[in-house]
PDB file of N, CA and C in Angstrom:
ATOM      1  N   MET A   1     104.068  94.242 105.964  1.00 92.00           N
ATOM      2  CA  MET A   1     105.122  94.368 104.974  1.00 92.00           C
ATOM      3  C   MET A   1     104.728  95.411 103.926  1.00 92.00           C
ATOM      4  N   ASN A   2     105.630  96.334 103.663  1.00 96.00           N
ATOM      5  CA  ASN A   2     105.384  97.335 102.634  1.00 96.00           C
ATOM      6  C   ASN A   2     105.334  96.669 101.263  1.00 96.00           C
ATOM      7  N   LEU A   3     104.598  97.267 100.357  1.00 97.00           N
ATOM      8  CA  LEU A   3     104.489  96.763  98.993  1.00 97.00           C
ATOM      9  C   LEU A   3     105.070  97.785  98.033  1.00 97.00           C
ATOM     10  N   GLU A   4     105.381  97.318  96.823  1.00 98.00           N
ATOM     11  CA  GLU A   4     105.922  98.217  95.809  1.00 98.00           C
ATOM     12  C   GLU A   4     105.276  97.938  94.463  1.00 98.00           C
ATOM     13  N   ILE A   5     105.085  99.004  93.723  1.00 98.00           N
ATOM     14  CA  ILE A   5     104.706  98.916  92.318  1.00 98.00           C
ATOM     15  C   ILE A   5     105.793  99.623  91.533  1.00 98.00           C
ATOM     16  N   ASN A   6     106.360  98.929  90.582  1.00 98.00           N
ATOM     17  CA  ASN A   6     107.280  99.550  89.636  1.00 98.00           C
ATOM     18  C   ASN A   6     106.507  99.597  88.319  1.00 98.00           C
ATOM     19  N   ILE A   7     106.034 100.770  87.953  1.00 98.00           N
ATOM     20  CA  ILE A   7     105.122 100.879  86.814  1.00 98.00           C
ATOM     21  C   ILE A   7     105.754 100.319  85.547  1.00 98.00           C
ATOM     22  N   ALA A   8     107.024 100.621  85.285  1.00 98.00           N
ATOM     23  CA  ALA A   8     107.681 100.135  84.073  1.00 98.00           C
ATOM     24  C   ALA A   8     107.764  98.612  84.043  1.00 98.00           C
ATOM     25  N   LEU A   9     108.047  97.992  85.180  1.00 98.00           N
ATOM     26  CA  LEU A   9     108.189  96.534  85.235  1.00 98.00           C
ATOM     27  C   LEU A   9     106.858  95.822  85.433  1.00 98.00           C
ATOM     28  N   ASP A  10     106.000  96.358  86.264  1.00 98.00           N
ATOM     29  CA  ASP A  10     104.758  95.680  86.630  1.00 98.00           C
ATOM     30  C   ASP A  10     103.595  95.975  85.687  1.00 98.00           C
ATOM     31  N   PHE A  11     103.727  97.041  84.888  1.00 98.00           N
ATOM     32  CA  PHE A  11     102.606  97.434  84.027  1.00 98.00           C
ATOM     33  C   PHE A  11     103.060  97.688  82.596  1.00 98.00           C
ATOM     34  N   SER A  12     103.789  98.764  82.369  1.00 98.00           N
ATOM     35  CA  SER A  12     104.235  99.079  81.012  1.00 98.00           C
ATOM     36  C   SER A  12     105.294 100.172  81.033  1.00 98.00           C
ATOM     37  N   GLU A  13     106.238 100.095  80.095  1.00 98.00           N
ATOM     38  CA  GLU A  13     107.202 101.178  79.906  1.00 98.00           C
ATOM     39  C   GLU A  13     106.571 102.325  79.130  1.00 98.00           C
ATOM     40  N   THR A  14     105.391 102.081  78.559  1.00 98.00           N
ATOM     41  CA  THR A  14     104.701 103.106  77.762  1.00 98.00           C
ATOM     42  C   THR A  14     103.257 103.272  78.241  1.00 98.00           C
ATOM     43  N   PRO A  15     103.063 103.860  79.430  1.00 98.00           N
ATOM     44  CA  PRO A  15     101.703 104.085  79.914  1.00 98.00           C
ATOM     45  C   PRO A  15     100.903 104.923  78.916  1.00 98.00           C
ATOM     46  N   GLY A  16      99.618 104.606  78.816  1.00 98.00           N
ATOM     47  CA  GLY A  16      98.773 105.259  77.825  1.00 98.00           C
ATOM     48  C   GLY A  16      97.969 106.420  78.372  1.00 98.00           C
ATOM     49  N   ALA A  17      96.763 106.536  77.854  1.00 98.00           N
ATOM     50  CA  ALA A  17      95.877 107.643  78.208  1.00 98.00           C
ATOM     51  C   ALA A  17      94.950 107.243  79.363  1.00 98.00           C
ATOM     52  N   ARG A  18      93.819 107.933  79.486  1.00 98.00           N
ATOM     53  CA  ARG A  18      92.934 107.762  80.630  1.00 98.00           C
ATOM     54  C   ARG A  18      92.180 106.425  80.642  1.00 98.00           C
ATOM     55  N   TYR A  19      91.431 106.165  79.578  1.00 98.00           N
ATOM     56  CA  TYR A  19      90.481 105.038  79.571  1.00 98.00           C
ATOM     57  C   TYR A  19      90.953 103.880  78.711  1.00 98.00           C
ATOM     58  N   LYS A  20      90.463 102.697  79.013  1.00 97.00           N
ATOM     59  CA  LYS A  20      90.756 101.510  78.205  1.00 97.00           C
ATOM     60  C   LYS A  20      90.374 101.733  76.749  1.00 97.00           C
ATOM     61  N   THR A  21      89.289 102.471  76.520  1.00 98.00           N
ATOM     62  CA  THR A  21      88.842 102.743  75.154  1.00 98.00           C
ATOM     63  C   THR A  21      89.807 103.656  74.400  1.00 98.00           C
ATOM     64  N   ASP A  22      90.730 104.313  75.127  1.00 97.00           N
ATOM     65  CA  ASP A  22      91.722 105.189  74.500  1.00 97.00           C
ATOM     66  C   ASP A  22      92.919 104.409  73.953  1.00 97.00           C
ATOM     67  N   GLY A  23      93.041 103.136  74.321  1.00 96.00           N
ATOM     68  CA  GLY A  23      94.168 102.331  73.859  1.00 96.00           C
ATOM     69  C   GLY A  23      94.779 101.520  74.990  1.00 96.00           C
ATOM     70  N   ASP A  24      95.894 100.895  74.667  1.00 97.00           N
ATOM     71  CA  ASP A  24      96.567 100.009  75.624  1.00 97.00           C
ATOM     72  C   ASP A  24      97.191 100.775  76.789  1.00 97.00           C
ATOM     73  N   PHE A  25      97.317 100.058  77.885  1.00 98.00           N
ATOM     74  CA  PHE A  25      98.024 100.524  79.082  1.00 98.00           C
ATOM     75  C   PHE A  25      97.470 101.835  79.634  1.00 98.00           C
ATOM     76  N   SER A  26      96.158 101.902  79.733  1.00 98.00           N
ATOM     77  CA  SER A  26      95.477 103.113  80.211  1.00 98.00           C
ATOM     78  C   SER A  26      95.579 103.256  81.726  1.00 98.00           C
ATOM     79  N   GLY A  27      95.320 104.467  82.187  1.00 98.00           N
ATOM     80  CA  GLY A  27      95.246 104.728  83.615  1.00 98.00           C
ATOM     81  C   GLY A  27      94.144 103.920  84.276  1.00 98.00           C
ATOM     82  N   GLU A  28      93.031 103.767  83.575  1.00 98.00           N
ATOM     83  CA  GLU A  28      91.912 102.970  84.082  1.00 98.00           C
ATOM     84  C   GLU A  28      92.339 101.516  84.286  1.00 98.00           C
ATOM     85  N   ASP A  29      93.053 100.968  83.317  1.00 98.00           N
ATOM     86  CA  ASP A  29      93.533  99.592  83.391  1.00 98.00           C
ATOM     87  C   ASP A  29      94.531  99.427  84.536  1.00 98.00           C
ATOM     88  N   PHE A  30      95.464 100.361  84.661  1.00 98.00           N
ATOM     89  CA  PHE A  30      96.445 100.330  85.750  1.00 98.00           C
ATOM     90  C   PHE A  30      95.753 100.408  87.105  1.00 98.00           C
ATOM     91  N   PHE A  31      94.770 101.297  87.223  1.00 98.00           N
ATOM     92  CA  PHE A  31      94.021 101.445  88.468  1.00 98.00           C
ATOM     93  C   PHE A  31      93.360 100.126  88.857  1.00 98.00           C
ATOM     94  N   GLU A  32      92.642  99.515  87.913  1.00 98.00           N
ATOM     95  CA  GLU A  32      91.864  98.308  88.211  1.00 98.00           C
ATOM     96  C   GLU A  32      92.730  97.078  88.458  1.00 98.00           C
ATOM     97  N   LYS A  33      93.776  96.904  87.674  1.00 98.00           N
ATOM     98  CA  LYS A  33      94.559  95.664  87.735  1.00 98.00           C
ATOM     99  C   LYS A  33      95.697  95.698  88.741  1.00 98.00           C
ATOM    100  N   ILE A  34      96.264  96.875  88.982  1.00 98.00           N
ATOM    101  CA  ILE A  34      97.472  96.925  89.806  1.00 98.00           C
ATOM    102  C   ILE A  34      97.336  97.841  91.016  1.00 98.00           C
ATOM    103  N   LEU A  35      96.992  99.105  90.782  1.00 98.00           N
ATOM    104  CA  LEU A  35      97.022 100.093  91.862  1.00 98.00           C
ATOM    105  C   LEU A  35      96.004  99.799  92.960  1.00 98.00           C
ATOM    106  N   GLU A  36      94.749  99.674  92.614  1.00 98.00           N
ATOM    107  CA  GLU A  36      93.730  99.454  93.637  1.00 98.00           C
ATOM    108  C   GLU A  36      93.927  98.139  94.394  1.00 98.00           C
ATOM    109  N   PRO A  37      94.199  97.015  93.723  1.00 98.00           N
ATOM    110  CA  PRO A  37      94.421  95.778  94.497  1.00 98.00           C
ATOM    111  C   PRO A  37      95.578  95.874  95.494  1.00 98.00           C
ATOM    112  N   LYS A  38      96.686  96.501  95.088  1.00 98.00           N
ATOM    113  CA  LYS A  38      97.820  96.634  96.022  1.00 98.00           C
ATOM    114  C   LYS A  38      97.478  97.615  97.142  1.00 98.00           C
ATOM    115  N   PHE A  39      96.782  98.696  96.809  1.00 98.00           N
ATOM    116  CA  PHE A  39      96.377  99.659  97.826  1.00 98.00           C
ATOM    117  C   PHE A  39      95.484  98.987  98.869  1.00 98.00           C
ATOM    118  N   LEU A  40      94.549  98.171  98.428  1.00 98.00           N
ATOM    119  CA  LEU A  40      93.634  97.504  99.355  1.00 98.00           C
ATOM    120  C   LEU A  40      94.363  96.547 100.290  1.00 98.00           C
ATOM    121  N   LYS A  41      95.493  95.995  99.854  1.00 98.00           N
ATOM    122  CA  LYS A  41      96.266  95.090 100.713  1.00 98.00           C
ATOM    123  C   LYS A  41      96.904  95.826 101.888  1.00 98.00           C
ATOM    124  N   ILE A  42      97.226  97.097 101.708  1.00 98.00           N
ATOM    125  CA  ILE A  42      97.902  97.835 102.785  1.00 98.00           C
ATOM    126  C   ILE A  42      97.001  98.868 103.459  1.00 98.00           C
ATOM    127  N   LYS A  43      95.819  99.076 102.921  1.00 97.00           N
ATOM    128  CA  LYS A  43      94.922 100.152 103.378  1.00 97.00           C
ATOM    129  C   LYS A  43      94.684 100.139 104.887  1.00 97.00           C
ATOM    130  N   ASP A  44      94.413  98.992 105.447  1.00 97.00           N
ATOM    131  CA  ASP A  44      94.071  98.893 106.869  1.00 97.00           C
ATOM    132  C   ASP A  44      95.226  98.364 107.711  1.00 97.00           C
ATOM    133  N   THR A  45      96.447  98.578 107.233  1.00 97.00           N
ATOM    134  CA  THR A  45      97.635  98.145 107.974  1.00 97.00           C
ATOM    135  C   THR A  45      98.506  99.362 108.255  1.00 97.00           C
ATOM    136  N   LYS A  46      99.644  99.128 108.891  1.00 97.00           N
ATOM    137  CA  LYS A  46     100.612 100.194 109.119  1.00 97.00           C
ATOM    138  C   LYS A  46     101.584 100.304 107.948  1.00 97.00           C
ATOM    139  N   ASN A  47     101.405  99.481 106.946  1.00 98.00           N
ATOM    140  CA  ASN A  47     102.324  99.430 105.819  1.00 98.00           C
ATOM    141  C   ASN A  47     102.046 100.527 104.797  1.00 98.00           C
ATOM    142  N   VAL A  48     102.996 100.675 103.887  1.00 98.00           N
ATOM    143  CA  VAL A  48     102.951 101.709 102.870  1.00 98.00           C
ATOM    144  C   VAL A  48     103.148 101.052 101.502  1.00 98.00           C
ATOM    145  N   LEU A  49     102.577 101.682 100.484  1.00 98.00           N
ATOM    146  CA  LEU A  49     102.768 101.254  99.104  1.00 98.00           C
ATOM    147  C   LEU A  49     103.720 102.241  98.426  1.00 98.00           C
ATOM    148  N   PHE A  50     104.861 101.740  97.971  1.00 98.00           N
ATOM    149  CA  PHE A  50     105.823 102.558  97.233  1.00 98.00           C
ATOM    150  C   PHE A  50     105.529 102.414  95.747  1.00 98.00           C
ATOM    151  N   VAL A  51     105.411 103.537  95.050  1.00 98.00           N
ATOM    152  CA  VAL A  51     105.146 103.529  93.617  1.00 98.00           C
ATOM    153  C   VAL A  51     106.340 104.168  92.907  1.00 98.00           C
ATOM    154  N   ASN A  52     107.064 103.336  92.150  1.00 98.00           N
ATOM    155  CA  ASN A  52     108.219 103.795  91.395  1.00 98.00           C
ATOM    156  C   ASN A  52     107.758 104.230  90.012  1.00 98.00           C
ATOM    157  N   LEU A  53     107.993 105.496  89.695  1.00 98.00           N
ATOM    158  CA  LEU A  53     107.540 106.091  88.441  1.00 98.00           C
ATOM    159  C   LEU A  53     108.604 106.069  87.346  1.00 98.00           C
ATOM    160  N   ASP A  54     109.813 105.636  87.653  1.00 98.00           N
ATOM    161  CA  ASP A  54     110.928 105.741  86.710  1.00 98.00           C
ATOM    162  C   ASP A  54     110.906 104.663  85.624  1.00 98.00           C
ATOM    163  N   ASN A  55     111.734 104.908  84.616  1.00 98.00           N
ATOM    164  CA  ASN A  55     111.985 103.973  83.507  1.00 98.00           C
ATOM    165  C   ASN A  55     110.821 103.791  82.546  1.00 98.00           C
ATOM    166  N   THR A  56     109.950 104.769  82.459  1.00 98.00           N
ATOM    167  CA  THR A  56     108.900 104.741  81.440  1.00 98.00           C
ATOM    168  C   THR A  56     109.220 105.798  80.382  1.00 98.00           C
ATOM    169  N   ALA A  57     108.456 105.763  79.289  1.00 97.00           N
ATOM    170  CA  ALA A  57     108.615 106.761  78.227  1.00 97.00           C
ATOM    171  C   ALA A  57     107.928 108.073  78.580  1.00 97.00           C
ATOM    172  N   GLY A  58     107.287 108.136  79.743  1.00 96.00           N
ATOM    173  CA  GLY A  58     106.582 109.329  80.184  1.00 96.00           C
ATOM    174  C   GLY A  58     105.136 109.013  80.503  1.00 96.00           C
ATOM    175  N   TYR A  59     104.431 110.011  81.001  1.00 97.00           N
ATOM    176  CA  TYR A  59     103.045 109.829  81.433  1.00 97.00           C
ATOM    177  C   TYR A  59     102.152 110.912  80.862  1.00 97.00           C
ATOM    178  N   ALA A  60     100.999 110.496  80.368  1.00 97.00           N
ATOM    179  CA  ALA A  60      99.956 111.456  80.019  1.00 97.00           C
ATOM    180  C   ALA A  60      99.333 111.951  81.316  1.00 97.00           C
ATOM    181  N   THR A  61      98.989 113.219  81.380  1.00 96.00           N
ATOM    182  CA  THR A  61      98.338 113.739  82.583  1.00 96.00           C
ATOM    183  C   THR A  61      97.039 112.983  82.847  1.00 96.00           C
ATOM    184  N   SER A  62      96.362 112.561  81.786  1.00 97.00           N
ATOM    185  CA  SER A  62      95.104 111.828  81.965  1.00 97.00           C
ATOM    186  C   SER A  62      95.340 110.473  82.629  1.00 97.00           C
ATOM    187  N   PHE A  63      96.464 109.819  82.328  1.00 98.00           N
ATOM    188  CA  PHE A  63      96.807 108.553  82.981  1.00 98.00           C
ATOM    189  C   PHE A  63      96.982 108.772  84.481  1.00 98.00           C
ATOM    190  N   LEU A  64      97.787 109.772  84.837  1.00 98.00           N
ATOM    191  CA  LEU A  64      98.071 110.041  86.244  1.00 98.00           C
ATOM    192  C   LEU A  64      96.816 110.435  87.009  1.00 98.00           C
ATOM    193  N   ASP A  65      95.972 111.255  86.397  1.00 97.00           N
ATOM    194  CA  ASP A  65      94.740 111.671  87.061  1.00 97.00           C
ATOM    195  C   ASP A  65      93.784 110.498  87.242  1.00 97.00           C
ATOM    196  N   GLU A  66      93.631 109.697  86.203  1.00 97.00           N
ATOM    197  CA  GLU A  66      92.698 108.561  86.295  1.00 97.00           C
ATOM    198  C   GLU A  66      93.138 107.571  87.358  1.00 97.00           C
ATOM    199  N   ALA A  67      94.426 107.261  87.389  1.00 98.00           N
ATOM    200  CA  ALA A  67      94.926 106.264  88.332  1.00 98.00           C
ATOM    201  C   ALA A  67      94.987 106.810  89.762  1.00 98.00           C
ATOM    202  N   PHE A  68      95.775 107.835  89.961  1.00 98.00           N
ATOM    203  CA  PHE A  68      96.035 108.305  91.325  1.00 98.00           C
ATOM    204  C   PHE A  68      94.965 109.270  91.825  1.00 98.00           C
ATOM    205  N   GLY A  69      94.498 110.147  90.960  1.00 97.00           N
ATOM    206  CA  GLY A  69      93.376 111.005  91.328  1.00 97.00           C
ATOM    207  C   GLY A  69      92.135 110.168  91.594  1.00 97.00           C
ATOM    208  N   GLY A  70      91.957 109.134  90.777  1.00 97.00           N
ATOM    209  CA  GLY A  70      90.815 108.232  90.965  1.00 97.00           C
ATOM    210  C   GLY A  70      90.869 107.504  92.297  1.00 97.00           C
ATOM    211  N   LEU A  71      92.064 107.092  92.694  1.00 98.00           N
ATOM    212  CA  LEU A  71      92.223 106.412  93.983  1.00 98.00           C
ATOM    213  C   LEU A  71      91.863 107.354  95.125  1.00 98.00           C
ATOM    214  N   ALA A  72      92.315 108.603  95.029  1.00 97.00           N
ATOM    215  CA  ALA A  72      92.016 109.593  96.070  1.00 97.00           C
ATOM    216  C   ALA A  72      90.523 109.919  96.112  1.00 97.00           C
ATOM    217  N   ARG A  73      89.895 109.992  94.947  1.00 97.00           N
ATOM    218  CA  ARG A  73      88.449 110.260  94.921  1.00 97.00           C
ATOM    219  C   ARG A  73      87.663 109.102  95.529  1.00 97.00           C
ATOM    220  N   LYS A  74      88.129 107.898  95.331  1.00 98.00           N
ATOM    221  CA  LYS A  74      87.405 106.722  95.827  1.00 98.00           C
ATOM    222  C   LYS A  74      87.633 106.472  97.322  1.00 98.00           C
ATOM    223  N   TYR A  75      88.867 106.683  97.795  1.00 98.00           N
ATOM    224  CA  TYR A  75      89.204 106.318  99.180  1.00 98.00           C
ATOM    225  C   TYR A  75      89.525 107.510 100.078  1.00 98.00           C
ATOM    226  N   GLY A  76      89.540 108.705  99.523  1.00 97.00           N
ATOM    227  CA  GLY A  76      89.846 109.898 100.304  1.00 97.00           C
ATOM    228  C   GLY A  76      91.310 110.265 100.186  1.00 97.00           C
ATOM    229  N   LYS A  77      91.559 111.534  99.890  1.00 96.00           N
ATOM    230  CA  LYS A  77      92.937 111.954  99.627  1.00 96.00           C
ATOM    231  C   LYS A  77      93.836 111.817 100.852  1.00 96.00           C
ATOM    232  N   GLU A  78      93.297 112.050 102.047  1.00 97.00           N
ATOM    233  CA  GLU A  78      94.127 111.968 103.248  1.00 97.00           C
ATOM    234  C   GLU A  78      94.682 110.561 103.420  1.00 97.00           C
ATOM    235  N   LEU A  79      93.807 109.559 103.303  1.00 97.00           N
ATOM    236  CA  LEU A  79      94.247 108.176 103.469  1.00 97.00           C
ATOM    237  C   LEU A  79      95.238 107.791 102.381  1.00 97.00           C
ATOM    238  N   VAL A  80      94.934 108.127 101.149  1.00 97.00           N
ATOM    239  CA  VAL A  80      95.812 107.750 100.037  1.00 97.00           C
ATOM    240  C   VAL A  80      97.182 108.407 100.185  1.00 97.00           C
ATOM    241  N   LEU A  81      97.215 109.673 100.545  1.00 96.00           N
ATOM    242  CA  LEU A  81      98.500 110.356 100.713  1.00 96.00           C
ATOM    243  C   LEU A  81      99.303 109.783 101.875  1.00 96.00           C
ATOM    244  N   GLN A  82      98.637 109.241 102.889  1.00 97.00           N
ATOM    245  CA  GLN A  82      99.328 108.590 104.010  1.00 97.00           C
ATOM    246  C   GLN A  82      99.913 107.246 103.607  1.00 97.00           C
ATOM    247  N   LYS A  83      99.217 106.540 102.724  1.00 98.00           N
ATOM    248  CA  LYS A  83      99.551 105.150 102.432  1.00 98.00           C
ATOM    249  C   LYS A  83     100.438 104.946 101.217  1.00 98.00           C
ATOM    250  N   ILE A  84     100.621 105.983 100.386  1.00 98.00           N
ATOM    251  CA  ILE A  84     101.423 105.827  99.174  1.00 98.00           C
ATOM    252  C   ILE A  84     102.615 106.770  99.211  1.00 98.00           C
ATOM    253  N   ASN A  85     103.780 106.226  98.921  1.00 98.00           N
ATOM    254  CA  ASN A  85     104.998 107.018  98.750  1.00 98.00           C
ATOM    255  C   ASN A  85     105.445 106.870  97.306  1.00 98.00           C
ATOM    256  N   PHE A  86     105.624 107.982  96.631  1.00 98.00           N
ATOM    257  CA  PHE A  86     106.057 107.975  95.241  1.00 98.00           C
ATOM    258  C   PHE A  86     107.566 108.114  95.175  1.00 98.00           C
ATOM    259  N   VAL A  87     108.166 107.402  94.218  1.00 98.00           N
ATOM    260  CA  VAL A  87     109.604 107.430  94.020  1.00 98.00           C
ATOM    261  C   VAL A  87     109.863 107.784  92.561  1.00 98.00           C
ATOM    262  N   SER A  88     110.669 108.823  92.334  1.00 98.00           N
ATOM    263  CA  SER A  88     111.102 109.151  90.982  1.00 98.00           C
ATOM    264  C   SER A  88     112.409 109.916  91.040  1.00 98.00           C
ATOM    265  N   ILE A  89     113.457 109.268  90.585  1.00 97.00           N
ATOM    266  CA  ILE A  89     114.750 109.922  90.478  1.00 97.00           C
ATOM    267  C   ILE A  89     114.827 110.661  89.151  1.00 97.00           C
ATOM    268  N   GLU A  90     114.254 110.068  88.104  1.00 97.00           N
ATOM    269  CA  GLU A  90     114.330 110.638  86.759  1.00 97.00           C
ATOM    270  C   GLU A  90     113.477 111.898  86.596  1.00 97.00           C
ATOM    271  N   GLU A  91     112.277 111.888  87.149  1.00 96.00           N
ATOM    272  CA  GLU A  91     111.354 113.017  86.980  1.00 96.00           C
ATOM    273  C   GLU A  91     110.643 113.318  88.297  1.00 96.00           C
ATOM    274  N   PRO A  92     111.383 113.855  89.275  1.00 96.00           N
ATOM    275  CA  PRO A  92     110.793 114.080  90.601  1.00 96.00           C
ATOM    276  C   PRO A  92     109.603 115.039  90.598  1.00 96.00           C
ATOM    277  N   TYR A  93     109.509 115.924  89.589  1.00 97.00           N
ATOM    278  CA  TYR A  93     108.363 116.841  89.510  1.00 97.00           C
ATOM    279  C   TYR A  93     107.044 116.087  89.363  1.00 97.00           C
ATOM    280  N   LEU A  94     107.102 114.845  88.879  1.00 97.00           N
ATOM    281  CA  LEU A  94     105.870 114.049  88.726  1.00 97.00           C
ATOM    282  C   LEU A  94     105.167 113.826  90.063  1.00 97.00           C
ATOM    283  N   ILE A  95     105.927 113.740  91.120  1.00 97.00           N
ATOM    284  CA  ILE A  95     105.344 113.465  92.438  1.00 97.00           C
ATOM    285  C   ILE A  95     104.399 114.598  92.840  1.00 97.00           C
ATOM    286  N   GLU A  96     104.842 115.836  92.686  1.00 96.00           N
ATOM    287  CA  GLU A  96     103.975 116.974  93.023  1.00 96.00           C
ATOM    288  C   GLU A  96     102.800 117.069  92.055  1.00 96.00           C
ATOM    289  N   GLU A  97     103.036 116.729  90.800  1.00 96.00           N
ATOM    290  CA  GLU A  97     101.939 116.739  89.821  1.00 96.00           C
ATOM    291  C   GLU A  97     100.850 115.739  90.215  1.00 96.00           C
ATOM    292  N   ILE A  98     101.273 114.538  90.594  1.00 97.00           N
ATOM    293  CA  ILE A  98     100.308 113.513  91.023  1.00 97.00           C
ATOM    294  C   ILE A  98      99.556 113.980  92.260  1.00 97.00           C
ATOM    295  N   LYS A  99     100.260 114.538  93.208  1.00 96.00           N
ATOM    296  CA  LYS A  99      99.608 115.011  94.439  1.00 96.00           C
ATOM    297  C   LYS A  99      98.596 116.107  94.139  1.00 96.00           C
ATOM    298  N   SER A 100      98.868 116.931  93.115  1.00 95.00           N
ATOM    299  CA  SER A 100      97.905 117.955  92.759  1.00 95.00           C
ATOM    300  C   SER A 100      96.619 117.332  92.218  1.00 95.00           C
ATOM    301  N   TYR A 101      96.727 116.239  91.462  1.00 93.00           N
ATOM    302  CA  TYR A 101      95.521 115.534  90.981  1.00 93.00           C
ATOM    303  C   TYR A 101      94.769 114.910  92.142  1.00 93.00           C
ATOM    304  N   MET A 102      95.500 114.428  93.124  1.00 94.00           N
ATOM    305  CA  MET A 102      94.867 113.810  94.281  1.00 94.00           C
ATOM    306  C   MET A 102      94.141 114.841  95.137  1.00 94.00           C
ATOM    307  N   ASN A 103      94.613 116.070  95.117  1.00 90.00           N
ATOM    308  CA  ASN A 103      94.008 117.122  95.926  1.00 90.00           C
ATOM    309  C   ASN A 103      92.822 117.810  95.250  1.00 90.00           C
ATOM    310  N   GLU A 104      92.625 117.553  93.971  1.00 84.00           N
ATOM    311  CA  GLU A 104      91.535 118.226  93.236  1.00 84.00           C
ATOM    312  C   GLU A 104      90.200 117.583  93.511  1.00 84.00           C
TER     313      GLU A 104
END
């Protein structure tokens, strides 16, 4: 079964900066509490994780890099790009931005 993360509903409408020490709702916090656990549930299956980026006040580049770039650094960009589908109607350019962090 495919899984979904809706960042605005499951985490925060106001994502923060990179690290927990930077304040609330950091990329580090999102990675540890939501992104990595859901990714691990589908990692060795045929399923996909859908990540909905809409309905937030916006994203710091450091948040996106820490969360999604961090996942790619830990598990390999090829696997992560195969297993995660990003959804954004409001700001579709975010998808390519995230993929660029994953490729770095």
